[in-house]
Amino acid sequence: MRRGEVWWADFNEQRAVVLLSGEEASGFLAMQVVAPAGTDLSGVAVEVAVGAPEGLPLEGVLRVALPRPDLIPCTWLVTLAREDLIGQAGVLSSAKLSEIEDALRLGSCTMRRSTSPPPAAASGP
């Protein structure tokens, strides 16, 4: 289980996650794949699309909220234990990982760890 791998995880339902770290004492830092917003998010969030072009059996996005003084951003960063990871769905390219890292930097993400799943996440097979 390595950084850049996409796994199905158990959040009381199967959801896809991208591992952002290797296993640490507290678990794996991951980001949930969610459904695209379907509206213009300019100035509010950045979405990095993942799916068939990366060889994945799903279509979705990694969404990073941009910092704004009038909003409390929702985070899709989670910490998962090895037993939460059900099966591997694929691996992202280093170029796609760079795109995700750029989005996280734009969002000034502090890589906070959360186990709360967001609504409308991309569901498993």
Coordinates of N, CA and C in Angstrom, one line a residue:
M1 N 0.9 -1.2 0.0 CA 0.0 0.0 0.0 C 0.9 1.2 0.0
R2 N 0.8 2.0 -1.1 CA 1.7 3.1 -1.3 C 1.0 4.3 -1.7
R3 N 1.7 5.4 -1.6 CA 1.2 6.7 -2.0 C 0.9 6.7 -3.5
G4 N -0.3 7.2 -3.9 CA -0.7 7.2 -5.3 C -1.6 6.1 -5.7
E5 N -1.7 5.1 -4.8 CA -2.6 4.0 -5.1 C -4.1 4.4 -4.8
V6 N -5.0 3.9 -5.6 CA -6.4 4.1 -5.4 C -7.0 2.8 -4.8
W7 N -7.7 3.0 -3.7 CA -8.3 1.8 -3.0 C -9.8 2.0 -2.7
W8 N -10.5 0.9 -2.6 CA -11.9 1.0 -2.1 C -11.8 0.9 -0.6
A9 N -12.5 1.8 0.1 CA -12.4 1.8 1.5 C -13.8 1.7 2.1
D10 N -13.9 1.2 3.3 CA -15.2 1.0 4.0 C -15.5 2.2 4.9
F11 N -16.6 2.9 4.5 CA -17.1 4.0 5.3 C -18.6 3.7 5.5
N12 N -18.9 2.5 5.9 CA -20.3 2.0 6.0 C -20.9 1.8 4.6
E13 N -20.1 2.1 3.6 CA -20.4 1.8 2.2 C -19.0 1.9 1.5
Q14 N -18.9 1.3 0.4 CA -17.6 1.3 -0.3 C -17.4 2.7 -1.0
R15 N -16.3 3.3 -0.8 CA -15.9 4.6 -1.5 C -14.5 4.5 -1.9
A16 N -14.1 5.2 -3.0 CA -12.8 5.2 -3.4 C -12.0 6.3 -2.7
V17 N -10.7 6.0 -2.5 CA -9.8 6.9 -1.9 C -8.4 6.8 -2.6
V18 N -7.7 7.9 -2.6 CA -6.3 8.0 -3.1 C -5.4 8.1 -1.9
L19 N -4.5 7.1 -1.8 CA -3.5 7.2 -0.7 C -2.5 8.3 -0.9
L20 N -2.4 9.2 0.1 CA -1.5 10.3 0.0 C -0.2 10.1 0.8
S21 N -0.2 9.0 1.5 CA 1.0 8.7 2.3 C 1.1 7.1 2.4
G22 N 2.3 6.7 2.8 CA 2.5 5.3 3.1 C 1.9 5.1 4.5
E23 N 1.9 3.9 5.0 CA 1.4 3.6 6.3 C 2.2 4.3 7.4
E24 N 1.6 5.0 8.3 CA 2.2 5.6 9.4 C 1.6 5.0 10.7
A25 N 2.1 5.4 11.8 CA 1.6 4.8 13.1 C 0.1 5.1 13.2
S26 N -0.3 6.2 12.7 CA -1.8 6.6 12.8 C -2.6 6.1 11.7
G27 N -2.0 5.4 10.7 CA -2.7 4.9 9.6 C -2.2 5.5 8.3
F28 N -3.1 5.5 7.2 CA -2.8 6.0 5.9 C -3.6 7.4 5.8
L29 N -2.9 8.4 5.3 CA -3.5 9.6 5.0 C -4.1 9.4 3.5
A30 N -5.4 9.7 3.4 CA -6.0 9.5 2.1 C -7.0 10.6 1.8
M31 N -7.4 10.7 0.5 CA -8.4 11.7 0.1 C -9.5 10.9 -0.6
Q32 N -10.7 11.2 -0.3 CA -11.8 10.5 -0.9 C -12.1 11.0 -2.3
V33 N -12.5 10.1 -3.2 CA -12.9 10.5 -4.5 C -14.4 10.8 -4.4
V34 N -14.8 11.9 -4.9 CA -16.2 12.3 -4.8 C -16.8 12.6 -6.2
A35 N -18.1 12.8 -6.3 CA -18.7 13.1 -7.5 C -18.4 14.5 -7.9
P36 N -18.2 14.8 -9.2 CA -17.9 16.2 -9.6 C -19.1 17.1 -9.2
A37 N -18.7 18.4 -8.9 CA -19.7 19.3 -8.5 C -20.8 19.6 -9.5
G38 N -20.4 19.6 -10.8 CA -21.4 19.9 -11.8 C -21.7 21.4 -12.0
T39 N -21.1 22.2 -11.2 CA -21.3 23.7 -11.3 C -19.9 24.3 -11.3
D40 N -19.8 25.6 -11.6 CA -18.6 26.3 -11.6 C -18.1 26.5 -10.2
L41 N -16.9 26.1 -9.9 CA -16.4 26.2 -8.5 C -15.3 27.3 -8.5
S42 N -15.1 28.1 -9.5 CA -14.1 29.1 -9.6 C -14.1 29.9 -8.3
G43 N -12.9 30.0 -7.7 CA -12.8 30.8 -6.5 C -13.2 30.1 -5.2
V44 N -13.8 28.9 -5.4 CA -14.4 28.2 -4.2 C -13.6 26.9 -4.0
A45 N -13.3 26.2 -5.1 CA -12.7 24.9 -4.9 C -12.0 24.5 -6.2
V46 N -11.1 23.6 -6.1 CA -10.4 23.0 -7.3 C -10.7 21.5 -7.3
E47 N -11.0 21.0 -8.5 CA -11.3 19.6 -8.7 C -10.2 19.0 -9.6
V48 N -9.7 17.8 -9.2 CA -8.7 17.1 -10.0 C -9.5 15.8 -10.4
A49 N -9.7 15.7 -11.7 CA -10.5 14.5 -12.2 C -9.6 13.2 -12.2
V50 N -10.2 12.1 -11.8 CA -9.6 10.8 -11.9 C -10.6 9.8 -12.4
G51 N -10.2 8.9 -13.2 CA -11.1 7.9 -13.8 C -10.4 7.1 -14.9
A52 N -11.2 6.8 -15.9 CA -10.8 5.9 -17.0 C -9.4 6.3 -17.6
P53 N -9.1 7.6 -17.8 CA -7.8 7.9 -18.3 C -6.6 7.4 -17.5
E54 N -6.9 7.2 -16.2 CA -5.9 6.7 -15.3 C -6.0 5.2 -15.1
G55 N -6.9 4.6 -15.9 CA -7.2 3.1 -15.8 C -8.0 2.7 -14.6
L56 N -8.8 3.6 -14.1 CA -9.6 3.3 -12.9 C -11.0 2.9 -13.3
P57 N -11.6 2.0 -12.5 CA -13.0 1.6 -12.8 C -14.1 2.5 -12.3
L58 N -13.8 3.8 -12.2 CA -14.7 4.8 -11.6 C -14.4 6.1 -12.2
E59 N -15.3 7.0 -12.1 CA -15.1 8.4 -12.5 C -15.4 9.3 -11.3
G60 N -14.6 10.2 -11.0 CA -14.8 11.1 -9.9 C -13.8 12.2 -9.8
V61 N -13.7 12.9 -8.7 CA -12.7 14.0 -8.6 C -12.2 14.0 -7.1
L62 N -11.1 14.6 -7.0 CA -10.5 15.0 -5.7 C -10.8 16.4 -5.6
R63 N -11.6 16.9 -4.6 CA -12.0 18.3 -4.5 C -11.3 18.9 -3.3
V64 N -10.7 20.1 -3.6 CA -10.0 20.8 -2.5 C -10.6 22.2 -2.4
A65 N -11.2 22.6 -1.3 CA -11.8 23.9 -1.1 C -10.7 24.9 -0.9
L66 N -10.9 26.1 -1.6 CA -9.9 27.2 -1.5 C -10.2 28.0 -0.2
P67 N -9.2 28.5 0.4 CA -9.4 29.2 1.7 C -10.2 30.5 1.4
R68 N -11.2 30.8 2.2 CA -12.0 32.0 2.1 C -12.4 32.3 3.6
P69 N -12.3 33.6 3.9 CA -12.6 34.0 5.3 C -14.1 33.8 5.6
D70 N -15.0 33.7 4.6 CA -16.4 33.6 4.9 C -16.9 32.1 4.9
L71 N -16.0 31.2 4.7 CA -16.4 29.8 4.6 C -15.5 28.9 5.4
I72 N -16.1 27.9 6.0 CA -15.3 26.8 6.6 C -15.3 25.7 5.6
P73 N -14.1 25.4 5.0 CA -14.1 24.4 4.0 C -14.3 23.0 4.5
C74 N -15.0 22.2 3.7 CA -15.1 20.8 4.0 C -13.9 20.1 3.5
T75 N -13.4 19.1 4.3 CA -12.2 18.4 3.8 C -12.6 17.0 3.6
W76 N -11.9 16.4 2.5 CA -12.1 15.0 2.2 C -10.9 14.2 2.5
L77 N -10.0 14.8 3.3 CA -8.8 14.1 3.8 C -9.2 13.2 5.0
V78 N -8.8 12.0 5.0 CA -9.1 11.1 6.0 C -7.9 10.3 6.4
T79 N -7.9 9.7 7.6 CA -6.9 8.8 8.0 C -7.6 7.4 8.1
L80 N -7.0 6.4 7.5 CA -7.6 5.1 7.4 C -6.6 4.0 8.0
A81 N -7.2 3.1 8.6 CA -6.4 1.9 9.1 C -6.3 0.9 7.9
R82 N -5.3 0.1 8.0 CA -5.2 -1.0 6.9 C -6.4 -1.8 6.7
E83 N -7.1 -2.1 7.8 CA -8.4 -2.9 7.7 C -9.5 -2.2 7.0
D84 N -9.4 -0.8 6.9 CA -10.5 0.0 6.2 C -10.4 -0.2 4.7
L85 N -9.2 -0.6 4.2 CA -8.9 -0.7 2.8 C -9.3 -2.0 2.3
I86 N -10.3 -2.1 1.4 CA -10.9 -3.3 1.0 C -10.2 -4.0 -0.2
G87 N -9.9 -3.2 -1.2 CA -9.3 -3.7 -2.4 C -8.7 -2.6 -3.3
Q88 N -7.7 -2.9 -4.0 CA -7.0 -1.9 -4.8 C -7.8 -1.7 -6.1
A89 N -8.0 -0.4 -6.5 CA -8.7 -0.1 -7.7 C -7.8 0.4 -8.8
G90 N -6.6 0.8 -8.4 CA -5.6 1.3 -9.4 C -4.5 2.1 -8.8
V91 N -3.7 2.7 -9.7 CA -2.6 3.6 -9.3 C -2.6 4.8 -10.2
L92 N -2.4 6.0 -9.6 CA -2.3 7.2 -10.3 C -0.8 7.4 -10.8
S93 N -0.7 8.1 -11.9 CA 0.6 8.5 -12.4 C 1.2 9.6 -11.5
S94 N 2.5 9.7 -11.7 CA 3.2 10.8 -10.9 C 2.7 12.2 -11.3
A95 N 2.4 12.3 -12.6 CA 1.8 13.6 -13.1 C 0.5 13.9 -12.4
K96 N -0.4 12.9 -12.3 CA -1.7 13.1 -11.6 C -1.4 13.4 -10.1
L97 N -0.5 12.7 -9.5 CA -0.2 13.0 -8.1 C 0.3 14.5 -7.9
S98 N 1.1 15.0 -8.9 CA 1.6 16.3 -8.8 C 0.4 17.3 -8.9
E99 N -0.6 17.0 -9.8 CA -1.8 17.8 -9.9 C -2.5 17.9 -8.6
I100 N -2.6 16.7 -7.9 CA -3.3 16.7 -6.6 C -2.5 17.5 -5.6
E101 N -1.2 17.4 -5.6 CA -0.4 18.1 -4.6 C -0.5 19.6 -4.9
D102 N -0.6 20.0 -6.1 CA -0.8 21.5 -6.5 C -2.1 22.0 -5.9
A103 N -3.1 21.2 -6.1 CA -4.5 21.5 -5.6 C -4.5 21.7 -4.1
L104 N -3.8 20.7 -3.4 CA -3.7 20.8 -1.9 C -2.9 22.1 -1.5
R105 N -1.9 22.4 -2.2 CA -1.2 23.6 -1.9 C -2.1 24.9 -2.1
L106 N -2.8 24.9 -3.2 CA -3.7 26.0 -3.5 C -4.7 26.2 -2.3
G107 N -5.2 25.0 -1.8 CA -6.2 25.0 -0.8 C -5.5 25.2 0.6
S108 N -4.2 25.4 0.6 CA -3.5 25.5 1.9 C -3.9 24.4 2.9
C109 N -4.1 23.2 2.4 CA -4.4 22.1 3.2 C -3.3 21.8 4.2
T110 N -3.7 21.7 5.4 CA -2.7 21.3 6.4 C -2.6 19.8 6.6
M111 N -3.2 19.1 5.7 CA -3.3 17.7 5.8 C -3.8 17.2 7.1
R112 N -4.9 17.9 7.6 CA -5.6 17.5 8.8 C -6.2 16.1 8.6
R113 N -6.2 15.4 9.7 CA -6.7 14.0 9.6 C -8.1 14.0 10.1
S114 N -9.0 13.4 9.3 CA -10.4 13.3 9.7 C -10.9 11.9 9.2
T115 N -11.9 11.4 9.9 CA -12.5 10.2 9.5 C -13.9 10.4 9.1
S116 N -14.4 11.6 8.9 CA -15.7 11.9 8.5 C -15.9 11.8 7.0
P117 N -16.7 10.9 6.5 CA -16.9 10.9 5.0 C -17.8 12.0 4.5
P118 N -17.5 12.5 3.3 CA -18.3 13.6 2.7 C -19.6 12.9 2.1
P119 N -20.6 13.8 1.8 CA -21.7 13.3 1.1 C -21.3 13.1 -0.4
A120 N -22.1 12.3 -1.1 CA -21.9 12.1 -2.6 C -20.5 11.7 -3.0
A121 N -20.0 10.7 -2.3 CA -18.7 10.2 -2.7 C -18.9 9.2 -3.8
A122 N -17.9 9.0 -4.6 CA -18.0 8.0 -5.7 C -18.1 6.6 -5.0
S123 N -19.1 5.9 -5.4 CA -19.3 4.5 -4.8 C -18.6 3.4 -5.5
G124 N -18.4 2.3 -4.8 CA -17.7 1.2 -5.3 C -18.5 0.4 -6.4
P125 N -17.9 -0.6 -6.9 CA -18.5 -1.4 -8.0 C -19.7 -2.2 -7.5

